[in-house]
C-alpha positions as protocol buffer text, in pm:
chain_id: "A"
residue {
  index: 1
  type: MET
  ca { x: -9787 y: 89 z: 4840 }
}
residue {
  index: 2
  type: SER
  ca { x: -9422 y: 157 z: 4808 }
}
residue {
  index: 3
  type: GLY
  ca { x: -9289 y: 513 z: 4908 }
}
residue {
  index: 4
  type: TRP
  ca { x: -9149 y: 533 z: 4567 }
}
residue {
  index: 5
  type: ASP
  ca { x: -9461 y: 502 z: 4366 }
}
residue {
  index: 6
  type: GLY
  ca { x: -9533 y: 791 z: 4130 }
}
residue {
  index: 7
  type: ILE
  ca { x: -9206 y: 976 z: 4206 }
}
residue {
  index: 8
  type: ASP
  ca { x: -9047 y: 863 z: 3870 }
}
residue {
  index: 9
  type: GLU
  ca { x: -9347 y: 974 z: 3701 }
}
residue {
  index: 10
  type: PHE
  ca { x: -9360 y: 1309 z: 3880 }
}
residue {
  index: 11
  type: VAL
  ca { x: -8988 y: 1389 z: 3822 }
}
residue {
  index: 12
  type: ALA
  ca { x: -9030 y: 1299 z: 3436 }
}
residue {
  index: 13
  type: VAL
  ca { x: -9329 y: 1530 z: 3402 }
}
residue {
  index: 14
  type: ALA
  ca { x: -9141 y: 1788 z: 3569 }
}
residue {
  index: 15
  type: ASP
  ca { x: -8834 y: 1735 z: 3372 }
}
residue {
  index: 16
  type: THR
  ca { x: -9007 y: 1747 z: 3030 }
}
residue {
  index: 17
  type: GLY
  ca { x: -9294 y: 1970 z: 3105 }
}
residue {
  index: 18
  type: SER
  ca { x: -9543 y: 1727 z: 2962 }
}
residue {
  index: 19
  type: PHE
  ca { x: -9712 y: 1418 z: 3060 }
}
residue {
  index: 20
  type: SER
  ca { x: -9695 y: 1261 z: 2698 }
}
residue {
  index: 21
  type: ARG
  ca { x: -9335 y: 1326 z: 2688 }
}
residue {
  index: 22
  type: ALA
  ca { x: -9277 y: 1192 z: 3027 }
}
residue {
  index: 23
  type: ALA
  ca { x: -9467 y: 863 z: 2914 }
}
residue {
  index: 24
  type: GLU
  ca { x: -9229 y: 843 z: 2608 }
}
residue {
  index: 25
  type: ARG
  ca { x: -8934 y: 869 z: 2826 }
}
residue {
  index: 26
  type: LEU
  ca { x: -9055 y: 609 z: 3076 }
}
residue {
  index: 27
  type: ARG
  ca { x: -9185 y: 391 z: 2802 }
}
residue {
  index: 28
  type: VAL
  ca { x: -9532 y: 366 z: 2984 }
}
residue {
  index: 29
  type: SER
  ca { x: -9876 y: 515 z: 2876 }
}
residue {
  index: 30
  type: SER
  ca { x: -9974 y: 881 z: 2924 }
}
residue {
  index: 31
  type: SER
  ca { x: -10263 y: 759 z: 3135 }
}
residue {
  index: 32
  type: HIS
  ca { x: -10046 y: 542 z: 3357 }
}
residue {
  index: 33
  type: VAL
  ca { x: -9835 y: 865 z: 3437 }
}
residue {
  index: 34
  type: SER
  ca { x: -10116 y: 1079 z: 3501 }
}
residue {
  index: 35
  type: ARG
  ca { x: -10283 y: 823 z: 3736 }
}
residue {
  index: 36
  type: SER
  ca { x: -9946 y: 775 z: 3923 }
}
residue {
  index: 37
  type: VAL
  ca { x: -9890 y: 1155 z: 3983 }
}
residue {
  index: 38
  type: ALA
  ca { x: -10264 y: 1191 z: 4081 }
}
residue {
  index: 39
  type: ARG
  ca { x: -10218 y: 920 z: 4328 }
}
residue {
  index: 40
  type: LEU
  ca { x: -9903 y: 1073 z: 4471 }
}
residue {
  index: 41
  type: GLU
  ca { x: -10078 y: 1406 z: 4518 }
}
residue {
  index: 42
  type: ASP
  ca { x: -10350 y: 1208 z: 4707 }
}
residue {
  index: 43
  type: ARG
  ca { x: -10103 y: 1066 z: 4918 }
}
residue {
  index: 44
  type: LEU
  ca { x: -9898 y: 1399 z: 4997 }
}
residue {
  index: 45
  type: GLN
  ca { x: -10228 y: 1602 z: 5012 }
}
residue {
  index: 46
  type: ALA
  ca { x: -10077 y: 1856 z: 4795 }
}
residue {
  index: 47
  type: ARG
  ca { x: -10111 y: 1979 z: 4443 }
}
residue {
  index: 48
  type: LEU
  ca { x: -9786 y: 1948 z: 4237 }
}
residue {
  index: 49
  type: PHE
  ca { x: -9867 y: 2075 z: 3896 }
}
residue {
  index: 50
  type: TYR
  ca { x: -10077 y: 2340 z: 3751 }
}
residue {
  index: 51
  type: ARG
  ca { x: -10247 y: 2175 z: 3447 }
}
residue {
  index: 52
  type: THR
  ca { x: -10410 y: 2337 z: 3139 }
}
residue {
  index: 53
  type: THR
  ca { x: -10469 y: 2217 z: 2796 }
}
residue {
  index: 54
  type: ARG
  ca { x: -10151 y: 2395 z: 2669 }
}
residue {
  index: 55
  type: LYS
  ca { x: -9903 y: 2368 z: 2971 }
}
residue {
  index: 56
  type: VAL
  ca { x: -9807 y: 2182 z: 3279 }
}
residue {
  index: 57
  type: SER
  ca { x: -9619 y: 2366 z: 3532 }
}
residue {
  index: 58
  type: LEU
  ca { x: -9513 y: 2308 z: 3891 }
}
residue {
  index: 59
  type: THR
  ca { x: -9680 y: 2453 z: 4190 }
}
residue {
  index: 60
  type: GLU
  ca { x: -9469 y: 2611 z: 4474 }
}
residue {
  index: 61
  type: SER
  ca { x: -9499 y: 2257 z: 4658 }
}
residue {
  index: 62
  type: GLY
  ca { x: -9412 y: 2075 z: 4350 }
}
residue {
  index: 63
  type: ARG
  ca { x: -9100 y: 2277 z: 4285 }
}
residue {
  index: 64
  type: ALA
  ca { x: -8981 y: 2199 z: 4657 }
}
residue {
  index: 65
  type: PHE
  ca { x: -9039 y: 1845 z: 4611 }
}
residue {
  index: 66
  type: PHE
  ca { x: -8901 y: 1834 z: 4290 }
}
residue {
  index: 67
  type: ALA
  ca { x: -8568 y: 1927 z: 4412 }
}
residue {
  index: 68
  type: ARG
  ca { x: -8583 y: 1663 z: 4684 }
}
residue {
  index: 69
  type: CYS
  ca { x: -8688 y: 1409 z: 4458 }
}
residue {
  index: 70
  type: GLN
  ca { x: -8414 y: 1471 z: 4191 }
}
residue {
  index: 71
  type: ARG
  ca { x: -8144 y: 1424 z: 4454 }
}
residue {
  index: 72
  type: LEU
  ca { x: -8315 y: 1107 z: 4586 }
}
residue {
  index: 73
  type: ILE
  ca { x: -8347 y: 954 z: 4222 }
}
residue {
  index: 74
  type: ASP
  ca { x: -7995 y: 1044 z: 4144 }
}
residue {
  index: 75
  type: GLU
  ca { x: -7860 y: 884 z: 4492 }
}
residue {
  index: 76
  type: ARG
  ca { x: -8067 y: 577 z: 4405 }
}
residue {
  index: 77
  type: ASP
  ca { x: -7951 y: 526 z: 4056 }
}
residue {
  index: 78
  type: GLU
  ca { x: -7596 y: 583 z: 4144 }
}
residue {
  index: 79
  type: ALA
  ca { x: -7601 y: 323 z: 4429 }
}
residue {
  index: 80
  type: VAL
  ca { x: -7743 y: 71 z: 4175 }
}
residue {
  index: 81
  type: LEU
  ca { x: -7493 y: 158 z: 3929 }
}
residue {
  index: 82
  type: ALA
  ca { x: -7199 y: 127 z: 4204 }
}
residue {
  index: 83
  type: ILE
  ca { x: -7317 y: -228 z: 4301 }
}
residue {
  index: 84
  type: GLY
  ca { x: -7359 y: -291 z: 3917 }
}
residue {
  index: 85
  type: ASP
  ca { x: -6999 y: -192 z: 3865 }
}
residue {
  index: 86
  type: LEU
  ca { x: -6882 y: -429 z: 4153 }
}
residue {
  index: 87
  type: GLN
  ca { x: -7086 y: -711 z: 4028 }
}
residue {
  index: 88
  type: GLY
  ca { x: -6996 y: -658 z: 3651 }
}
residue {
  index: 89
  type: GLY
  ca { x: -6620 y: -603 z: 3684 }
}
residue {
  index: 90
  type: GLY
  ca { x: -6586 y: -286 z: 3487 }
}
residue {
  index: 91
  type: GLU
  ca { x: -6640 y: -344 z: 3126 }
}
residue {
  index: 92
  type: GLY
  ca { x: -6862 y: -612 z: 3202 }
}
residue {
  index: 93
  type: ALA
  ca { x: -7114 y: -381 z: 3342 }
}
residue {
  index: 94
  type: VAL
  ca { x: -7168 y: -230 z: 3012 }
}
residue {
  index: 95
  type: LYS
  ca { x: -7528 y: -297 z: 2959 }
}
residue {
  index: 96
  type: GLY
  ca { x: -7873 y: -165 z: 2928 }
}
residue {
  index: 97
  type: LEU
  ca { x: -8039 y: 94 z: 2677 }
}
residue {
  index: 98
  type: LEU
  ca { x: -7799 y: 371 z: 2549 }
}
residue {
  index: 99
  type: ARG
  ca { x: -8008 y: 656 z: 2401 }
}
residue {
  index: 100
  type: MET
  ca { x: -7783 y: 879 z: 2213 }
}
residue {
  index: 101
  type: THR
  ca { x: -7808 y: 1159 z: 1925 }
}
residue {
  index: 102
  type: CYS
  ca { x: -7585 y: 1312 z: 1665 }
}
residue {
  index: 103
  type: ALA
  ca { x: -7600 y: 1530 z: 1356 }
}
residue {
  index: 104
  type: THR
  ca { x: -7713 y: 1324 z: 1058 }
}
residue {
  index: 105
  type: ALA
  ca { x: -7425 y: 1310 z: 797 }
}
residue {
  index: 106
  type: TYR
  ca { x: -7157 y: 1294 z: 1066 }
}
residue {
  index: 107
  type: GLY
  ca { x: -7347 y: 1023 z: 1250 }
}
residue {
  index: 108
  type: GLU
  ca { x: -7381 y: 808 z: 953 }
}
residue {
  index: 109
  type: GLN
  ca { x: -7030 y: 820 z: 851 }
}
residue {
  index: 110
  type: PHE
  ca { x: -6839 y: 813 z: 1179 }
}
residue {
  index: 111
  type: VAL
  ca { x: -7054 y: 746 z: 1475 }
}
residue {
  index: 112
  type: VAL
  ca { x: -7295 y: 462 z: 1395 }
}
residue {
  index: 113
  type: PRO
  ca { x: -7031 y: 233 z: 1281 }
}
residue {
  index: 114
  type: LEU
  ca { x: -6833 y: 264 z: 1598 }
}
residue {
  index: 115
  type: VAL
  ca { x: -7134 y: 221 z: 1800 }
}
residue {
  index: 116
  type: ASN
  ca { x: -7223 y: -101 z: 1633 }
}
residue {
  index: 117
  type: ASP
  ca { x: -6900 y: -220 z: 1701 }
}
residue {
  index: 118
  type: LEU
  ca { x: -6940 y: -139 z: 2065 }
}
residue {
  index: 119
  type: MET
  ca { x: -7257 y: -340 z: 2056 }
}
residue {
  index: 120
  type: GLU
  ca { x: -7072 y: -643 z: 1894 }
}
residue {
  index: 121
  type: ARG
  ca { x: -6835 y: -622 z: 2217 }
}
residue {
  index: 122
  type: HIS
  ca { x: -7128 y: -591 z: 2455 }
}
residue {
  index: 123
  type: PRO
  ca { x: -7410 y: -811 z: 2396 }
}
residue {
  index: 124
  type: LEU
  ca { x: -7612 y: -682 z: 2690 }
}
residue {
  index: 125
  type: LEU
  ca { x: -7594 y: -343 z: 2542 }
}
residue {
  index: 126
  type: SER
  ca { x: -7908 y: -198 z: 2354 }
}
residue {
  index: 127
  type: VAL
  ca { x: -7879 y: 129 z: 2135 }
}
residue {
  index: 128
  type: GLU
  ca { x: -8130 y: 394 z: 2034 }
}
residue {
  index: 129
  type: ILE
  ca { x: -7952 y: 662 z: 1795 }
}
residue {
  index: 130
  type: ASP
  ca { x: -8141 y: 976 z: 1682 }
}
residue {
  index: 131
  type: LEU
  ca { x: -7958 y: 1128 z: 1385 }
}
residue {
  index: 132
  type: THR
  ca { x: -8096 y: 1463 z: 1369 }
}
residue {
  index: 133
  type: ASN
  ca { x: -7942 y: 1818 z: 1284 }
}
residue {
  index: 134
  type: ARG
  ca { x: -8188 y: 1979 z: 1541 }
}
residue {
  index: 135
  type: PRO
  ca { x: -8033 y: 2020 z: 1880 }
}
residue {
  index: 136
  type: LEU
  ca { x: -8227 y: 1818 z: 2127 }
}
residue {
  index: 137
  type: ASP
  ca { x: -8250 y: 1878 z: 2503 }
}
residue {
  index: 138
  type: LEU
  ca { x: -8086 y: 1576 z: 2662 }
}
residue {
  index: 139
  type: VAL
  ca { x: -8250 y: 1599 z: 3003 }
}
residue {
  index: 140
  type: GLN
  ca { x: -8591 y: 1667 z: 2884 }
}
residue {
  index: 141
  type: GLU
  ca { x: -8573 y: 1392 z: 2618 }
}
residue {
  index: 142
  type: GLY
  ca { x: -8426 y: 1147 z: 2808 }
}
residue {
  index: 143
  type: PHE
  ca { x: -8088 y: 1082 z: 2606 }
}
residue {
  index: 144
  type: ASP
  ca { x: -7782 y: 955 z: 2780 }
}
residue {
  index: 145
  type: LEU
  ca { x: -7522 y: 1102 z: 2528 }
}
residue {
  index: 146
  type: ALA
  ca { x: -7498 y: 1329 z: 2244 }
}
residue {
  index: 147
  type: ILE
  ca { x: -7224 y: 1396 z: 1984 }
}
residue {
  index: 148
  type: ARG
  ca { x: -7193 y: 1764 z: 1930 }
}
residue {
  index: 149
  type: LEU
  ca { x: -6984 y: 1953 z: 1648 }
}
residue {
  index: 150
  type: GLY
  ca { x: -6800 y: 2279 z: 1657 }
}
residue {
  index: 151
  type: ARG
  ca { x: -6788 y: 2508 z: 1973 }
}
residue {
  index: 152
  type: LEU
  ca { x: -6997 y: 2414 z: 2279 }
}
residue {
  index: 153
  type: GLY
  ca { x: -7205 y: 2708 z: 2438 }
}
residue {
  index: 154
  type: ASP
  ca { x: -7236 y: 2753 z: 2824 }
}
residue {
  index: 155
  type: SER
  ca { x: -7439 y: 2430 z: 2938 }
}
residue {
  index: 156
  type: SER
  ca { x: -7478 y: 2223 z: 3249 }
}
residue {
  index: 157
  type: LEU
  ca { x: -7381 y: 1918 z: 3044 }
}
residue {
  index: 158
  type: VAL
  ca { x: -7050 y: 1747 z: 3093 }
}
residue {
  index: 159
  type: ALA
  ca { x: -6827 y: 1764 z: 2800 }
}
residue {
  index: 160
  type: THR
  ca { x: -6545 y: 1540 z: 2672 }
}
residue {
  index: 161
  type: ARG
  ca { x: -6331 y: 1637 z: 2338 }
}
residue {
  index: 162
  type: LEU
  ca { x: -6337 y: 1340 z: 2114 }
}
residue {
  index: 163
  type: ALA
  ca { x: -6148 y: 1453 z: 1813 }
}
residue {
  index: 164
  type: PRO
  ca { x: -6028 y: 1776 z: 1647 }
}
residue {
  index: 165
  type: ARG
  ca { x: -6250 y: 1957 z: 1401 }
}
residue {
  index: 166
  type: VAL
  ca { x: -6068 y: 2216 z: 1179 }
}
residue {
  index: 167
  type: MET
  ca { x: -6279 y: 2427 z: 964 }
}
residue {
  index: 168
  type: HIS
  ca { x: -6128 y: 2504 z: 599 }
}
residue {
  index: 169
  type: LEU
  ca { x: -6251 y: 2765 z: 348 }
}
residue {
  index: 170
  type: CYS
  ca { x: -6204 y: 2592 z: 9 }
}
residue {
  index: 171
  type: ALA
  ca { x: -6268 y: 2619 z: -360 }
}
residue {
  index: 172
  type: ALA
  ca { x: -6201 y: 2427 z: -684 }
}
residue {
  index: 173
  type: PRO
  ca { x: -5915 y: 2529 z: -906 }
}
residue {
  index: 174
  type: ALA
  ca { x: -6176 y: 2591 z: -1183 }
}
residue {
  index: 175
  type: TYR
  ca { x: -6378 y: 2839 z: -966 }
}
residue {
  index: 176
  type: LEU
  ca { x: -6051 y: 3019 z: -862 }
}
residue {
  index: 177
  type: ALA
  ca { x: -5952 y: 3049 z: -1231 }
}
residue {
  index: 178
  type: ARG
  ca { x: -6282 y: 3229 z: -1330 }
}
residue {
  index: 179
  type: HIS
  ca { x: -6319 y: 3435 z: -1013 }
}
residue {
  index: 180
  type: GLY
  ca { x: -5968 y: 3470 z: -840 }
}
residue {
  index: 181
  type: ALA
  ca { x: -5900 y: 3374 z: -478 }
}
residue {
  index: 182
  type: PRO
  ca { x: -5989 y: 3611 z: -178 }
}
residue {
  index: 183
  type: ALA
  ca { x: -5702 y: 3796 z: -41 }
}
residue {
  index: 184
  type: SER
  ca { x: -5860 y: 3898 z: 269 }
}
residue {
  index: 185
  type: LEU
  ca { x: -6169 y: 3806 z: 482 }
}
residue {
  index: 186
  type: THR
  ca { x: -6353 y: 4135 z: 342 }
}
residue {
  index: 187
  type: ASP
  ca { x: -6284 y: 3994 z: -13 }
}
residue {
  index: 188
  type: LEU
  ca { x: -6571 y: 3691 z: 80 }
}
residue {
  index: 189
  type: ALA
  ca { x: -6848 y: 3930 z: 12 }
}
residue {
  index: 190
  type: ALA
  ca { x: -6763 y: 3946 z: -366 }
}
residue {
  index: 191
  type: HIS
  ca { x: -6764 y: 3553 z: -397 }
}
residue {
  index: 192
  type: GLU
  ca { x: -7051 y: 3312 z: -471 }
}
residue {
  index: 193
  type: CYS
  ca { x: -7082 y: 3096 z: -152 }
}
residue {
  index: 194
  type: LEU
  ca { x: -7211 y: 2735 z: -114 }
}
residue {
  index: 195
  type: ILE
  ca { x: -7434 y: 2749 z: 207 }
}
residue {
  index: 196
  type: GLY
  ca { x: -7480 y: 2453 z: 441 }
}
residue {
  index: 197
  type: THR
  ca { x: -7642 y: 2427 z: 795 }
}
residue {
  index: 198
  type: ALA
  ca { x: -7465 y: 2731 z: 920 }
}
residue {
  index: 199
  type: ASP
  ca { x: -7616 y: 3090 z: 851 }
}
residue {
  index: 200
  type: HIS
  ca { x: -7249 y: 3224 z: 959 }
}
residue {
  index: 201
  type: TRP
  ca { x: -6890 y: 3125 z: 879 }
}
residue {
  index: 202
  type: LEU
  ca { x: -6673 y: 3175 z: 1172 }
}
residue {
  index: 203
  type: PHE
  ca { x: -6293 y: 3287 z: 1103 }
}
residue {
  index: 204
  type: ASP
  ca { x: -6035 y: 3401 z: 1341 }
}
residue {
  index: 205
  type: ASP
  ca { x: -5924 y: 3768 z: 1290 }
}
residue {
  index: 206
  type: GLY
  ca { x: -5612 y: 3821 z: 1496 }
}
residue {
  index: 207
  type: GLY
  ca { x: -5734 y: 3637 z: 1805 }
}
residue {
  index: 208
  type: ARG
  ca { x: -6103 y: 3776 z: 1755 }
}
residue {
  index: 209
  type: ASP
  ca { x: -6389 y: 3567 z: 1614 }
}
residue {
  index: 210
  type: TRP
  ca { x: -6502 y: 3718 z: 1261 }
}
residue {
  index: 211
  type: LEU
  ca { x: -6846 y: 3616 z: 1158 }
}
residue {
  index: 212
  type: PHE
  ca { x: -6934 y: 3612 z: 772 }
}
residue {
  index: 213
  type: ARG
  ca { x: -7295 y: 3574 z: 656 }
}
residue {
  index: 214
  type: PRO
  ca { x: -7223 y: 3361 z: 324 }
}
residue {
  index: 215
  type: ARG
  ca { x: -7444 y: 3464 z: 35 }
}
residue {
  index: 216
  type: GLY
  ca { x: -7504 y: 3271 z: -301 }
}
residue {
  index: 217
  type: ARG
  ca { x: -7761 y: 3063 z: -505 }
}
residue {
  index: 218
  type: TRP
  ca { x: -7694 y: 2731 z: -371 }
}
residue {
  index: 219
  type: ARG
  ca { x: -7785 y: 2595 z: -20 }
}
residue {
  index: 220
  type: CYS
  ca { x: -7804 y: 2235 z: 117 }
}
residue {
  index: 221
  type: ASN
  ca { x: -7797 y: 2089 z: 468 }
}
residue {
  index: 222
  type: SER
  ca { x: -7592 y: 1826 z: 372 }
}
residue {
  index: 223
  type: GLY
  ca { x: -7203 y: 1857 z: 419 }
}
residue {
  index: 224
  type: PHE
  ca { x: -7145 y: 1575 z: 150 }
}
residue {
  index: 225
  type: SER
  ca { x: -7358 y: 1794 z: -94 }
}
residue {
  index: 226
  type: VAL
  ca { x: -7187 y: 2106 z: -12 }
}
residue {
  index: 227
  type: LEU
  ca { x: -6846 y: 1919 z: -92 }
}
residue {
  index: 228
  type: ASP
  ca { x: -6981 y: 1800 z: -443 }
}
residue {
  index: 229
  type: ALA
  ca { x: -7082 y: 2151 z: -539 }
}
residue {
  index: 230
  type: ALA
  ca { x: -6744 y: 2290 z: -448 }
}
residue {
  index: 231
  type: LEU
  ca { x: -6582 y: 2019 z: -641 }
}
residue {
  index: 232
  type: ARG
  ca { x: -6774 y: 2113 z: -935 }
}
residue {
  index: 233
  type: GLY
  ca { x: -6666 y: 2466 z: -906 }
}
residue {
  index: 234
  type: PHE
  ca { x: -7007 y: 2633 z: -810 }
}
residue {
  index: 235
  type: GLY
  ca { x: -6832 y: 2867 z: -524 }
}
residue {
  index: 236
  type: LEU
  ca { x: -6648 y: 2891 z: -193 }
}
residue {
  index: 237
  type: CYS
  ca { x: -6742 y: 2652 z: 93 }
}
residue {
  index: 238
  type: GLN
  ca { x: -6639 y: 2618 z: 461 }
}
residue {
  index: 239
  type: LEU
  ca { x: -6619 y: 2262 z: 564 }
}
residue {
  index: 240
  type: PRO
  ca { x: -6445 y: 2049 z: 842 }
}
residue {
  index: 241
  type: ASP
  ca { x: -6121 y: 1873 z: 785 }
}
residue {
  index: 242
  type: TYR
  ca { x: -6296 y: 1544 z: 767 }
}
residue {
  index: 243
  type: TYR
  ca { x: -6478 y: 1627 z: 445 }
}
residue {
  index: 244
  type: VAL
  ca { x: -6204 y: 1831 z: 267 }
}
residue {
  index: 245
  type: LYS
  ca { x: -5874 y: 1678 z: 368 }
}
residue {
  index: 246
  type: ALA
  ca { x: -5842 y: 1434 z: 75 }
}
residue {
  index: 247
  type: PRO
  ca { x: -5966 y: 1670 z: -188 }
}
residue {
  index: 248
  type: ILE
  ca { x: -5719 y: 1926 z: -70 }
}
residue {
  index: 249
  type: ALA
  ca { x: -5432 y: 1674 z: -49 }
}
residue {
  index: 250
  type: ASP
  ca { x: -5496 y: 1575 z: -420 }
}
residue {
  index: 251
  type: GLY
  ca { x: -5544 y: 1914 z: -562 }
}
residue {
  index: 252
  type: ARG
  ca { x: -5896 y: 1893 z: -623 }
}
residue {
  index: 253
  type: LEU
  ca { x: -5966 y: 2177 z: -367 }
}
residue {
  index: 254
  type: VAL
  ca { x: -5750 y: 2457 z: -258 }
}
residue {
  index: 255
  type: SER
  ca { x: -5758 y: 2577 z: 107 }
}
residue {
  index: 256
  type: LEU
  ca { x: -5801 y: 2950 z: 120 }
}
residue {
  index: 257
  type: LEU
  ca { x: -5689 y: 3230 z: 402 }
}
residue {
  index: 258
  type: PRO
  ca { x: -5528 y: 2946 z: 618 }
}
residue {
  index: 259
  type: GLN
  ca { x: -5434 y: 3228 z: 867 }
}
residue {
  index: 260
  type: HIS
  ca { x: -5787 y: 3286 z: 945 }
}
residue {
  index: 261
  type: ILE
  ca { x: -5894 y: 2933 z: 1055 }
}
residue {
  index: 262
  type: PRO
  ca { x: -6100 y: 2950 z: 1361 }
}
residue {
  index: 263
  type: PRO
  ca { x: -5961 y: 2771 z: 1662 }
}
residue {
  index: 264
  type: ASN
  ca { x: -6142 y: 2580 z: 1945 }
}
residue {
  index: 265
  type: THR
  ca { x: -6373 y: 2376 z: 1750 }
}
residue {
  index: 266
  type: ALA
  ca { x: -6378 y: 2012 z: 1802 }
}
residue {
  index: 267
  type: VAL
  ca { x: -6616 y: 1695 z: 1836 }
}
residue {
  index: 268
  type: TRP
  ca { x: -6747 y: 1658 z: 2147 }
}
residue {
  index: 269
  type: ALA
  ca { x: -6945 y: 1404 z: 2367 }
}
residue {
  index: 270
  type: VAL
  ca { x: -7166 y: 1563 z: 2606 }
}
residue {
  index: 271
  type: TYR
  ca { x: -7412 y: 1419 z: 2871 }
}
residue {
  index: 272
  type: PRO
  ca { x: -7617 y: 1519 z: 3177 }
}
residue {
  index: 273
  type: GLN
  ca { x: -7449 y: 1624 z: 3479 }
}
residue {
  index: 274
  type: LYS
  ca { x: -7444 y: 1330 z: 3739 }
}
residue {
  index: 275
  type: ARG
  ca { x: -7195 y: 1233 z: 4008 }
}
residue {
  index: 276
  type: HIS
  ca { x: -7208 y: 872 z: 3880 }
}
residue {
  index: 277
  type: ALA
  ca { x: -7248 y: 845 z: 3480 }
}
residue {
  index: 278
  type: PRO
  ca { x: -7354 y: 487 z: 3391 }
}
residue {
  index: 279
  type: PRO
  ca { x: -7087 y: 253 z: 3251 }
}
residue {
  index: 280
  type: LYS
  ca { x: -7232 y: 230 z: 2922 }
}
residue {
  index: 281
  type: VAL
  ca { x: -7194 y: 609 z: 2878 }
}
residue {
  index: 282
  type: HIS
  ca { x: -6814 y: 591 z: 2981 }
}
residue {
  index: 283
  type: ALA
  ca { x: -6778 y: 295 z: 2757 }
}
residue {
  index: 284
  type: ALA
  ca { x: -6937 y: 467 z: 2460 }
}
residue {
  index: 285
  type: ILE
  ca { x: -6720 y: 781 z: 2504 }
}
residue {
  index: 286
  type: ARG
  ca { x: -6400 y: 588 z: 2537 }
}
residue {
  index: 287
  type: HIS
  ca { x: -6462 y: 364 z: 2233 }
}
residue {
  index: 288
  type: LEU
  ca { x: -6565 y: 673 z: 2003 }
}
residue {
  index: 289
  type: LYS
  ca { x: -6258 y: 863 z: 2104 }
}
residue {
  index: 290
  type: GLU
  ca { x: -6019 y: 574 z: 2014 }
}
residue {
  index: 291
  type: GLY
  ca { x: -6207 y: 479 z: 1705 }
}
residue {
  index: 292
  type: LEU
  ca { x: -6204 y: 841 z: 1557 }
}
residue {
  index: 293
  type: ALA
  ca { x: -5823 y: 854 z: 1632 }
}
residue {
  index: 294
  type: ARG
  ca { x: -5788 y: 561 z: 1399 }
}
residue {
  index: 295
  type: ARG
  ca { x: -5987 y: 732 z: 1113 }
}
residue {
  index: 296
  type: PRO
  ca { x: -5769 y: 847 z: 818 }
}
residue {
  index: 297
  type: GLU
  ca { x: -5966 y: 1175 z: 837 }
}
residue {
  index: 298
  type: TYR
  ca { x: -5809 y: 1258 z: 1170 }
}
residue {
  index: 299
  type: ARG
  ca { x: -5438 y: 1134 z: 1117 }
}
């Protein structure tokens, strides 16, 4: 029996808080994870988890062991990656399974085509992409990389800026002809708003954030659908530049209150904090950043 037996399973359960989610991460059965952890506890003569039908939590011994095991696994994985870099010669080391996630509409239009191009360049690379508008926990759910939009909250994740993301308040000329254009932020309350995924619209008010809760009879969680409704003159919308740049340029939409465009929003690549991120993660970030810069929406 190896001294490593059960440690990967133990760390996965501690990370995810679930034997079934740990099994999904490790791509094994739940019974395998349960048996491996039980054998590890027998070997250590210590109970590592409190188990109930609803919850799995670490014991005091489990917490102490978990901290040490995390460092051991990180150092083991980093050693393997370092050797792989030497043997693979930089870009040649781009291989293995890359699990990543992104918002649905943005992922379909911008991210997936670039990731497909990356796979063509690296035949030893495999990819799983989860397109969802639900924010996922990268560590607990075993993702290598996420593409996130807007502003980032405080996080232990490493973040790299991939591209700008400028938010525009817009309306069609037909709507403005009927209802007039807002002259100030306080005028927004009198307008019909097209509501997307965000419950609040963010603006800059003299260097301070100004939040507005839009109200209207139209709502959809798709940016392209919001854009279509705006072009039809249904109301005001706030959308990123990659949706509205062309319609503003050709006059189908009018950009409103440009002095209040919120700063510091962007497209980000984020990944779990490790001293040695895998070559596949660095290659994906570099490829996405270069690819997005070539898109006409970002020029």
